[in-house]
Short mmCIF file of C-alpha atoms and ligand atoms in Angstrom, two decimals:
data_model
loop_
_atom_site.label_atom_id
_atom_site.label_comp_id
_atom_site.label_asym_id
_atom_site.label_seq_id
_atom_site.Cartn_x
_atom_site.Cartn_y
_atom_site.Cartn_z
CA GLN A 1 11.00 11.90 27.49
CA HIS A 2 11.37 8.18 27.85
CA GLY A 3 13.05 7.92 24.48
CA LEU A 4 10.83 5.17 23.21
CA SER A 5 9.11 6.32 20.07
CA ARG A 6 6.00 4.50 19.05
CA ARG A 7 7.74 3.18 15.99
CA ASN A 8 10.57 1.79 18.12
CA MET A 9 8.06 0.13 20.34
CA LEU A 10 6.38 -1.31 17.31
CA LEU A 11 9.67 -2.61 15.99
CA ALA A 12 10.39 -4.14 19.35
CA GLY A 13 7.59 -6.54 18.56
CA GLY A 14 3.92 -7.05 19.15
CA ALA A 15 4.26 -8.19 22.73
CA LEU A 16 5.70 -4.89 23.81
CA GLY A 17 2.56 -3.25 22.51
CA ALA A 18 0.86 -4.68 25.54
CA PHE A 19 2.75 -2.01 27.46
CA GLY A 20 1.22 0.68 25.28
CA ALA A 21 0.20 2.41 28.47
CA ILE A 22 3.69 3.89 28.67
CA GLY A 23 2.97 6.00 25.62
CA LEU A 24 -0.17 7.33 27.23
CA ALA A 25 1.86 9.15 29.85
CA SER A 26 2.37 11.82 27.19
CA PRO A 27 -0.03 14.74 27.72
CA ALA A 28 -0.77 14.91 23.98
CA SER A 29 -2.92 11.83 24.33
CA ALA A 30 -6.32 11.94 25.96
CA ARG A 31 -6.87 8.24 25.43
CA SER A 32 -7.70 6.05 28.33
CA LEU A 33 -6.07 2.73 29.10
CA TRP A 34 -7.06 -0.13 26.83
CA THR A 35 -8.91 -2.52 29.06
CA TRP A 36 -11.53 -3.79 26.62
CA SER A 37 -11.33 -7.57 26.69
CA PRO A 38 -11.01 -9.67 23.53
CA LYS A 39 -13.53 -11.99 25.18
CA ALA A 40 -16.16 -9.47 24.10
CA SER A 41 -14.98 -9.67 20.48
CA ILE A 42 -15.95 -11.75 17.48
CA ALA A 43 -12.77 -13.78 17.98
CA GLY A 44 -13.63 -14.43 21.62
CA SER A 45 -9.96 -14.40 22.57
CA GLY A 46 -6.76 -12.58 21.73
CA ALA A 47 -3.58 -11.14 23.16
CA GLY A 48 -5.35 -8.01 24.37
CA ILE A 49 -2.77 -5.73 22.74
CA ASP A 50 -3.84 -2.09 22.62
CA PRO A 51 -5.01 -1.51 19.00
CA GLU A 52 -3.26 1.86 19.21
CA TRP A 53 -0.16 -0.15 18.26
CA VAL A 54 -1.65 -2.20 15.50
CA TRP A 55 -2.03 -1.03 11.90
CA ASP A 56 -2.49 -3.33 8.88
CA GLU A 57 0.23 -5.92 8.52
CA GLN A 58 -1.14 -7.29 5.26
CA ALA A 59 -1.94 -4.11 3.37
CA ASP A 60 0.73 -1.70 4.56
CA PRO A 61 3.89 -3.31 3.15
CA VAL A 62 2.20 -4.18 -0.14
CA ILE A 63 0.89 -0.66 -0.76
CA ALA A 64 4.18 0.88 0.36
CA GLY A 65 5.83 -1.31 -2.28
CA VAL A 66 3.44 -0.14 -4.99
CA MET A 67 4.19 3.46 -4.09
CA LYS A 68 7.95 3.04 -3.94
CA ARG A 69 7.93 1.33 -7.31
CA GLY A 70 6.02 4.26 -8.81
CA GLU A 71 3.04 2.11 -9.79
CA VAL A 72 0.23 4.24 -8.33
CA ALA A 73 -1.08 5.70 -11.61
CA LYS A 74 -1.06 2.32 -13.32
CA VAL A 75 -2.79 0.66 -10.37
CA ASN A 76 -5.44 3.40 -10.19
CA ASP A 77 -6.25 2.89 -13.87
CA LEU A 78 -6.74 -0.81 -13.27
CA LEU A 79 -8.71 -0.29 -10.04
CA ALA A 80 -11.18 1.93 -11.89
CA GLN A 81 -12.28 -1.13 -13.89
CA TRP A 82 -12.98 -3.19 -10.78
CA LYS A 83 -16.54 -2.43 -9.67
CA ARG A 84 -18.60 -5.47 -8.79
CA ASN A 85 -18.06 -7.84 -5.88
CA ASP A 86 -18.10 -10.89 -8.16
CA GLN A 87 -15.84 -9.39 -10.83
CA PRO A 88 -12.39 -10.94 -11.33
CA LEU A 89 -9.50 -8.61 -10.57
CA PRO A 90 -8.23 -6.78 -13.67
CA ASP A 91 -5.16 -8.21 -15.42
CA GLY A 92 -1.90 -6.38 -15.03
CA LEU A 93 -1.88 -5.71 -11.29
CA PRO A 94 1.50 -6.17 -9.59
CA ALA A 95 1.67 -9.76 -8.32
CA ASP A 96 2.01 -8.90 -4.63
CA LEU A 97 -0.93 -6.51 -4.81
CA ARG A 98 -3.08 -9.03 -6.64
CA ALA A 99 -2.34 -11.66 -4.00
CA PHE A 100 -3.27 -9.23 -1.24
CA MET A 101 -6.51 -8.20 -2.95
CA GLU A 102 -7.57 -11.79 -3.66
CA ASP A 103 -7.25 -12.46 0.05
CA ALA A 104 -8.76 -9.16 1.21
CA ARG A 105 -11.88 -9.54 -0.93
CA LYS A 106 -12.96 -12.73 0.87
CA LEU A 107 -15.75 -12.22 3.38
CA PRO A 108 -14.80 -13.35 6.89
CA SER A 109 -15.66 -16.98 7.64
CA TRP A 110 -18.23 -15.85 10.20
CA ALA A 111 -20.16 -13.64 7.76
CA ASP A 112 -23.82 -14.66 7.69
CA THR A 113 -25.61 -13.80 4.45
CA GLY A 114 -29.02 -14.04 6.08
CA LYS A 115 -28.07 -11.46 8.65
CA LEU A 116 -26.41 -9.23 6.07
CA ASP A 117 -29.62 -9.28 4.10
CA ARG A 118 -31.75 -8.46 7.08
CA GLY A 119 -29.37 -5.68 8.13
CA SER A 120 -29.61 -4.00 4.73
CA LYS A 121 -33.39 -4.24 4.71
CA PHE A 122 -33.46 -2.63 8.13
CA SER A 123 -31.22 0.25 6.94
CA LYS A 124 -33.51 0.77 3.96
CA THR A 125 -36.73 0.72 5.97
CA LYS A 126 -35.34 3.31 8.34
CA GLY A 127 -33.51 5.05 5.49
CA ILE A 128 -34.35 8.64 6.29
CA TYR A 129 -33.40 8.39 9.95
CA VAL A 130 -30.29 6.37 9.21
CA GLY A 131 -29.28 8.76 6.42
CA ALA A 132 -29.84 11.83 8.57
CA LEU A 133 -27.73 10.24 11.30
CA TYR A 134 -24.85 9.32 8.97
CA GLY A 135 -24.87 12.65 7.17
CA LEU A 136 -25.58 15.18 9.88
CA GLY A 137 -24.62 13.03 12.88
CA SER A 138 -21.59 10.87 12.08
CA GLY A 139 -20.38 13.18 9.31
CA LEU A 140 -20.29 16.19 11.62
CA MET A 141 -18.97 14.17 14.54
CA SER A 142 -15.97 13.16 12.45
CA THR A 143 -14.89 16.80 12.54
CA ALA A 144 -14.60 16.49 16.34
CA ILE A 145 -12.35 13.42 16.00
CA PRO A 146 -8.92 15.06 15.99
CA ARG A 147 -6.90 12.30 14.34
CA GLU A 148 -9.43 11.75 11.59
CA SER A 149 -9.83 15.48 10.91
CA ARG A 150 -6.09 16.00 10.74
CA ALA A 151 -5.42 12.95 8.62
CA VAL A 152 -8.09 14.00 6.16
CA TYR A 153 -7.01 17.64 6.19
CA TYR A 154 -3.34 16.99 5.50
CA SER A 155 -3.74 14.17 3.00
CA LYS A 156 -4.20 14.69 -0.71
CA GLY A 157 -7.97 14.70 -0.53
CA GLY A 158 -7.79 17.55 1.97
CA ALA A 159 -7.08 19.89 -0.89
CA ASP A 160 -10.57 19.20 -2.23
CA MET A 161 -12.36 18.92 1.07
CA LYS A 162 -15.81 19.14 -0.33
CA ASP A 163 -15.27 16.01 -2.33
CA ARG A 164 -13.45 14.29 0.51
CA ILE A 165 -15.61 15.08 3.52
CA ALA A 166 -18.67 13.42 2.10
CA LYS A 167 -17.03 10.09 1.60
CA THR A 168 -17.05 8.46 5.03
CA ALA A 169 -20.71 9.29 5.56
CA LYS A 170 -21.51 8.08 2.06
CA LEU A 171 -19.63 4.85 2.70
CA GLY A 172 -21.70 4.38 5.83
CA TYR A 173 -24.79 4.75 3.72
CA ASP A 174 -23.55 2.44 0.95
CA ILE A 175 -22.93 -0.25 3.56
CA GLY A 176 -26.71 -0.34 3.97
CA ASP A 177 -27.30 -1.04 0.26
CA LEU A 178 -29.64 -3.96 -0.35
CA ASP A 179 -27.04 -5.78 -2.42
CA ALA A 180 -23.98 -4.39 -0.59
CA TYR A 181 -22.24 -7.70 0.02
CA LYS A 182 -24.03 -9.74 -2.62
CA PRO A 183 -22.22 -10.80 -5.80
CA GLU A 184 -23.82 -7.99 -7.83
CA GLY A 185 -23.13 -5.36 -5.15
CA SER A 186 -20.03 -3.24 -4.67
CA MET A 187 -19.21 -3.00 -0.95
CA VAL A 188 -16.46 -5.59 -1.09
CA VAL A 189 -14.79 -3.51 -3.79
CA THR A 190 -15.30 -0.25 -1.90
CA ALA A 191 -13.99 -1.71 1.36
CA VAL A 192 -10.89 -3.30 -0.18
CA LYS A 193 -10.07 -0.08 -2.03
CA THR A 194 -10.59 1.94 1.14
CA ARG A 195 -8.32 -0.42 3.03
CA MET A 196 -5.68 0.20 0.36
CA VAL A 197 -6.16 3.99 0.54
CA HIS A 198 -5.68 3.87 4.31
CA ALA A 199 -2.44 1.92 3.78
CA ALA A 200 -1.30 4.57 1.28
CA VAL A 201 -2.07 7.29 3.82
CA ARG A 202 0.02 5.44 6.42
CA HIS A 203 2.91 5.58 3.97
CA LEU A 204 2.41 9.21 2.92
CA LEU A 205 1.33 11.22 5.97
CA PRO A 206 4.48 10.54 8.02
CA GLN A 207 6.27 12.44 5.23
CA SER A 208 4.06 15.51 5.75
CA PRO A 209 5.74 18.14 7.95
CA ALA A 210 2.36 19.76 8.66
CA TRP A 211 0.78 16.49 9.81
CA THR A 212 3.81 15.52 11.86
CA GLN A 213 3.55 18.77 13.81
CA VAL A 214 0.00 18.08 14.94
CA SER A 215 -0.02 14.28 15.21
CA GLY A 216 0.52 14.39 18.97
CA GLY A 217 3.43 11.98 18.74
CA GLN A 218 1.63 9.41 16.62
CA LYS A 219 4.17 8.26 14.04
CA ILE A 220 1.88 6.29 11.76
CA PRO A 221 -1.76 7.33 11.26
CA ILE A 222 -4.93 5.22 11.11
CA SER A 223 -4.19 2.60 13.75
CA GLN A 224 -6.78 -0.08 14.40
CA ALA A 225 -7.84 1.98 17.44
CA ASP A 226 -8.45 4.97 15.17
CA ILE A 227 -10.56 2.88 12.82
CA LEU A 228 -12.62 1.64 15.76
CA VAL A 229 -13.21 5.25 16.82
CA THR A 230 -14.66 6.09 13.41
CA TRP A 231 -16.59 2.81 13.36
CA HIS A 232 -18.34 3.79 16.60
CA SER A 233 -19.04 7.29 15.29
CA LEU A 234 -20.98 5.52 12.54
CA ALA A 235 -22.45 2.22 13.75
CA THR A 236 -22.71 2.56 17.53
CA PHE A 237 -23.77 6.18 17.37
CA VAL A 238 -26.53 5.52 14.82
CA MET A 239 -27.99 2.59 16.78
CA ARG A 240 -27.95 4.60 20.00
CA LYS A 241 -29.70 7.57 18.43
CA LEU A 242 -32.34 5.45 16.72
CA LYS A 243 -33.21 4.06 20.14
CA ASP A 244 -33.13 7.52 21.75
CA TRP A 245 -35.51 8.73 19.10
CA GLY A 246 -37.96 5.96 19.85
CA VAL A 247 -37.57 4.18 16.50
CA ARG A 248 -38.94 0.67 16.83
CA ILE A 249 -36.21 -1.92 16.36
CA SER A 250 -36.59 -5.65 16.90
CA ALA A 251 -33.74 -7.53 18.56
CA ALA A 252 -33.12 -9.43 15.32
CA ASP A 253 -32.88 -6.19 13.31
CA ALA A 254 -30.51 -4.60 15.82
CA ASP A 255 -28.36 -7.72 15.67
CA ALA A 256 -28.41 -7.78 11.86
CA TYR A 257 -27.45 -4.12 11.61
CA LEU A 258 -24.52 -4.84 13.93
CA HIS A 259 -23.53 -7.76 11.75
CA VAL A 260 -23.35 -5.59 8.64
CA TRP A 261 -20.94 -3.31 10.48
CA GLN A 262 -18.93 -6.20 11.92
CA VAL A 263 -18.34 -7.55 8.43
CA SER A 264 -17.48 -4.06 7.22
CA ALA A 265 -14.90 -3.60 9.99
CA ALA A 266 -13.29 -6.89 9.01
CA MET A 267 -13.27 -5.89 5.33
CA LEU A 268 -11.51 -2.63 6.31
CA GLY A 269 -8.78 -4.70 7.95
CA VAL A 270 -9.82 -4.62 11.60
CA GLN A 271 -8.81 -7.81 13.40
CA ASP A 272 -11.52 -10.05 14.81
CA GLU A 273 -10.24 -9.63 18.34
CA TYR A 274 -11.18 -5.94 18.27
CA ILE A 275 -14.60 -6.23 16.63
CA PRO A 276 -17.36 -6.13 19.26
CA LYS A 277 -19.54 -9.22 19.37
CA THR A 278 -22.64 -7.54 20.82
CA TRP A 279 -24.10 -4.06 21.14
CA ASP A 280 -23.24 -4.10 24.84
CA ALA A 281 -19.64 -4.80 23.96
CA ALA A 282 -19.74 -2.09 21.30
CA ASN A 283 -21.15 0.48 23.70
CA ALA A 284 -18.48 -0.35 26.26
CA GLN A 285 -15.74 -0.06 23.65
CA SER A 286 -17.18 3.20 22.31
CA LYS A 287 -17.13 4.68 25.79
CA GLN A 288 -13.49 3.76 26.04
CA VAL A 289 -12.18 4.81 22.62
CA LEU A 290 -14.55 7.47 21.26
CA ASP A 291 -15.96 9.51 24.12
CA PRO A 292 -12.65 10.63 25.66
CA ILE A 293 -10.98 11.77 22.43
CA LEU A 294 -13.61 14.12 21.01
CA ALA A 295 -12.12 17.61 20.81
CA HIS A 296 -11.98 20.81 18.84
CA THR A 297 -9.20 21.24 16.29
CA LYS A 298 -8.56 23.94 13.73
CA GLU A 299 -8.62 21.29 10.99
CA GLY A 300 -11.94 19.92 12.25
CA GLU A 301 -13.43 23.39 12.28
CA ALA A 302 -12.46 23.89 8.64
CA LEU A 303 -14.07 20.56 7.76
CA THR A 304 -17.29 21.43 9.65
CA ASP A 305 -17.61 24.56 7.58
CA VAL A 306 -17.26 22.63 4.35
CA LEU A 307 -19.80 20.01 5.40
CA LEU A 308 -22.40 22.58 6.46
CA GLY A 309 -21.70 24.43 3.23
CA ILE A 310 -22.62 21.33 1.23
CA VAL A 311 -25.97 21.07 3.01
CA ALA A 312 -26.65 24.77 2.46
CA GLU A 313 -25.68 24.47 -1.21
CA LEU A 314 -28.22 21.73 -1.82
CA ASP A 315 -30.71 24.50 -1.05
CA LEU A 316 -33.45 22.39 0.45
CA GLY A 317 -35.00 25.15 2.46
CA LEU A 318 -32.80 24.14 5.34
CA THR A 319 -31.52 27.32 6.91
CA ARG A 320 -28.20 27.27 8.68
CA PRO A 321 -29.88 27.86 12.10
CA LEU A 322 -32.21 24.90 11.54
CA ILE A 323 -29.28 22.65 10.57
CA SER A 324 -27.42 23.82 13.64
CA ALA A 325 -30.38 23.16 15.90
CA PHE A 326 -30.99 19.68 14.49
CA SER A 327 -27.29 18.77 14.60
CA ARG A 328 -26.96 20.06 18.16
CA TYR A 329 -29.99 18.03 19.13
CA THR A 330 -28.48 14.97 17.46
CA LEU A 331 -24.88 15.32 18.63
CA GLY A 332 -25.49 17.01 21.98
CA GLY A 333 -24.37 20.45 23.09
CA ARG A 334 -20.86 19.42 24.06
CA VAL A 335 -19.92 18.22 20.58
CA GLY A 336 -21.96 21.06 19.06
CA ASP A 337 -19.78 23.56 20.91
CA MET A 338 -16.60 21.73 19.96
CA ILE A 339 -17.29 21.96 16.27
CA GLY A 340 -18.62 25.48 16.47
CA LEU A 341 -22.32 24.96 15.68
CA SER A 342 -24.24 28.15 16.46
CA LYS A 343 -26.39 28.14 19.59
CA GLU A 344 -30.08 28.26 18.73
CA PRO A 345 -32.02 29.04 21.92
CA ILE A 346 -35.40 29.01 20.21
CA LEU A 347 -35.03 26.30 17.59
CA GLU A 348 -33.14 23.79 19.73
CA PRO A 349 -35.85 23.15 22.33
CA LEU A 350 -38.38 23.13 19.52
CA VAL A 351 -36.52 20.37 17.70
CA ALA A 352 -35.90 18.46 20.93
CA GLY A 353 -39.59 18.54 21.76
CA ALA A 354 -41.02 17.92 18.32
CA TRP A 355 -38.65 15.45 16.63
CA PRO A 356 -39.56 12.52 18.91
CA LEU A 357 -43.24 13.25 18.25
CA LEU A 358 -42.64 13.22 14.53
CA VAL A 359 -40.77 9.92 14.80
CA ALA A 360 -43.55 8.45 16.95
CA PHE A 361 -46.09 9.49 14.32
CA ARG A 362 -44.02 7.98 11.49
CA GLU A 363 -43.59 4.79 13.49
CA GLY A 364 -47.33 4.57 13.87
CA LEU A 365 -47.19 4.96 17.63
CA ILE A 366 -49.39 8.05 17.86
CA PRO A 367 -52.19 9.09 15.52
CA VAL A 368 -51.85 12.85 15.29
CA PRO A 369 -48.62 14.51 16.27
CA GLY A 370 -48.77 18.03 17.64
CA VAL A 371 -45.81 18.92 15.53
CA PRO A 372 -45.02 22.54 14.56
CA ALA A 373 -44.96 23.20 10.81
CA VAL A 374 -41.23 23.87 10.75
CA MET A 375 -40.62 20.22 11.66
CA TRP A 376 -42.30 18.96 8.51
CA THR A 377 -40.04 21.27 6.54
CA LEU A 378 -37.08 19.85 8.42
CA GLU A 379 -38.12 16.28 7.76
CA GLU A 380 -38.72 16.92 4.07
CA ALA A 381 -35.37 18.66 3.77
CA ILE A 382 -33.62 15.75 5.46
CA ARG A 383 -35.35 13.35 3.11
CA ARG A 384 -34.09 15.29 0.12
CA PHE A 385 -30.63 15.61 1.62
CA VAL A 386 -30.44 11.84 1.99
CA LEU A 387 -31.71 11.21 -1.54
CA LEU A 388 -29.59 13.83 -3.27
CA PHE A 389 -26.43 13.54 -1.32
CA LEU A 390 -26.12 9.99 -0.06
CA ALA A 391 -28.27 7.90 -2.30
CA GLU A 392 -27.12 9.16 -5.70
CA GLY A 393 -26.63 5.90 -7.56
CA GLN A 394 -22.87 6.02 -8.01
CA PRO A 395 -20.65 4.22 -5.53
CA ILE A 396 -17.71 6.34 -4.37
CA ALA A 397 -14.85 6.36 -6.86
CA ILE A 398 -11.77 5.51 -4.85
CA ASN A 399 -8.19 6.19 -5.91
CA LEU A 400 -4.88 5.63 -4.17
CA PRO A 401 -3.40 9.04 -3.33
CA ASP A 402 0.14 9.64 -4.60
CA MET A 403 0.97 12.64 -2.42
CA ASN A 404 -0.11 14.65 0.61
CA ARG A 405 -2.02 17.92 0.58
CA PRO A 406 0.29 20.40 -1.13
CA GLU A 407 1.85 22.69 1.48
C1 HEM B 1 -10.03 7.59 2.79
C2 HEM B 1 -13.86 5.48 4.87
C3 HEM B 1 -11.42 5.40 9.06
C4 HEM B 1 -8.51 8.80 7.22
C5 HEM B 1 -11.23 6.94 2.97
C6 HEM B 1 -12.14 6.59 1.93
C7 HEM B 1 -13.23 6.05 2.51
C8 HEM B 1 -13.00 6.01 3.93
C9 HEM B 1 -14.49 5.55 1.82
C10 HEM B 1 -11.87 6.76 0.45
C11 HEM B 1 -12.20 8.12 0.02
C12 HEM B 1 -11.43 8.58 -1.18
O1 HEM B 1 -10.99 7.81 -2.02
O2 HEM B 1 -11.24 9.78 -1.29
C13 HEM B 1 -13.49 5.19 6.18
C14 HEM B 1 -14.26 4.38 7.11
C15 HEM B 1 -13.56 4.33 8.28
C16 HEM B 1 -12.38 5.15 8.09
C17 HEM B 1 -15.60 3.72 6.81
C18 HEM B 1 -13.85 3.62 9.58
C19 HEM B 1 -14.87 2.84 9.81
C20 HEM B 1 -10.46 6.38 8.94
C21 HEM B 1 -9.65 6.87 10.02
C22 HEM B 1 -8.84 7.84 9.50
C23 HEM B 1 -9.14 7.94 8.09
C24 HEM B 1 -9.72 6.38 11.44
C25 HEM B 1 -7.79 8.68 10.18
C26 HEM B 1 -7.51 8.70 11.44
C27 HEM B 1 -8.65 8.73 5.85
C28 HEM B 1 -7.83 9.48 4.93
C29 HEM B 1 -8.24 9.11 3.63
C30 HEM B 1 -9.32 8.16 3.82
C31 HEM B 1 -6.72 10.46 5.30
C32 HEM B 1 -7.66 9.58 2.31
C33 HEM B 1 -8.11 10.93 1.93
C34 HEM B 1 -7.50 11.34 0.62
O3 HEM B 1 -6.42 11.85 0.61
O4 HEM B 1 -8.16 11.13 -0.40
N1 HEM B 1 -11.76 6.55 4.18
N2 HEM B 1 -12.37 5.63 6.81
N3 HEM B 1 -10.12 7.04 7.80
N4 HEM B 1 -9.52 7.95 5.16
FE1 HEM B 1 -10.88 6.74 5.96
#
């Protein structure tokens, strides 16, 4: 080995991160070289440092301090009272945390309320498709993202996976709320809390022997690169599939939907120089960071099982084979195999042939679809899945974890 741990490289200063390629020589990493240019970002310029070596300089030390001082329970009690975007922070927060949160709750200077509004309306209009894609697409894909699966599995929430697994997909859905970033909405609160949870995980997981064994040499989880991976599994994936399916999307709507996700990335602590400015830039970045890392893991397989179990438990008349066929159609066979979805030689071609017809009918593009009856069942089940599972009025209750998954 070259004797340079990632943490040492980090300590050696940001500039050295530019040589992140050295770390990639290790076989544990399937990542490709970071060549995505900051010119394609919101910032328009930047040092071009591989986000693999960047975490969250503002949140991480503050949350580590809260944890070391034993203030997690007290802070969680106070956080529970903070719900609306326009609500003042509760009294009694540690001063350093309050200062961080006051700063973190500000929307980026480039946020455009008109576009945010349009983006939410678009998500609502296409709600069933978008919901199906977050829940059965992005949600399942996350189980083929090794670092995310392992981080989730070995952190505290991993012990109650059913509760945990739903949350990223649900957050994706909440981002599309009509009032998400308005004063009366709650996405600012959700995003700031999530940013704090991620910082807590960065403090805790390195202390987990089980995580350390499978982290592939990564010393601190949830780098900015990792967040971008998940971001693409949500935003970029959903936009691509909507287009594949023939959903009609105006250029202004596509742009507005991107904007909602750009703002959300910033609120989760991603730096402007990594946030794609256009869909072309996003697709290029996704190809670089997401496509090469998808893989089967034992932890991901366990999470897949839980997620499919939730859908089955809702008992919407969706049989496991039909879910498998739809998810395989949505995610593609390669990812389907990775996460262990059953092969459905009869249902899969049926879904592949009929779903676009059903979409075309719903979009008013064809008068009478020659759609087999099972597809209407599927559509109705998806509608109920979205309503029951994603749209249930409550925003996600988010707490700082105080420990890892018990061994
Ligand atoms: C927690 C969303 C990226 C790992 C959370 C929570 C949300 C969320 C809403 C809070 C859930 C709770 O309180 O239980 C997101 C979004 C992401 C993202 C929208 C990117 C756009 C990542 C990445 C990783 C990760 C890249 C790991 C590589 C975790 C873990 C927790 C967490 C381990 C804590 C689980 C627990 O112990 O409760 N995330 N996340 N997240 N996230 Fe993320």
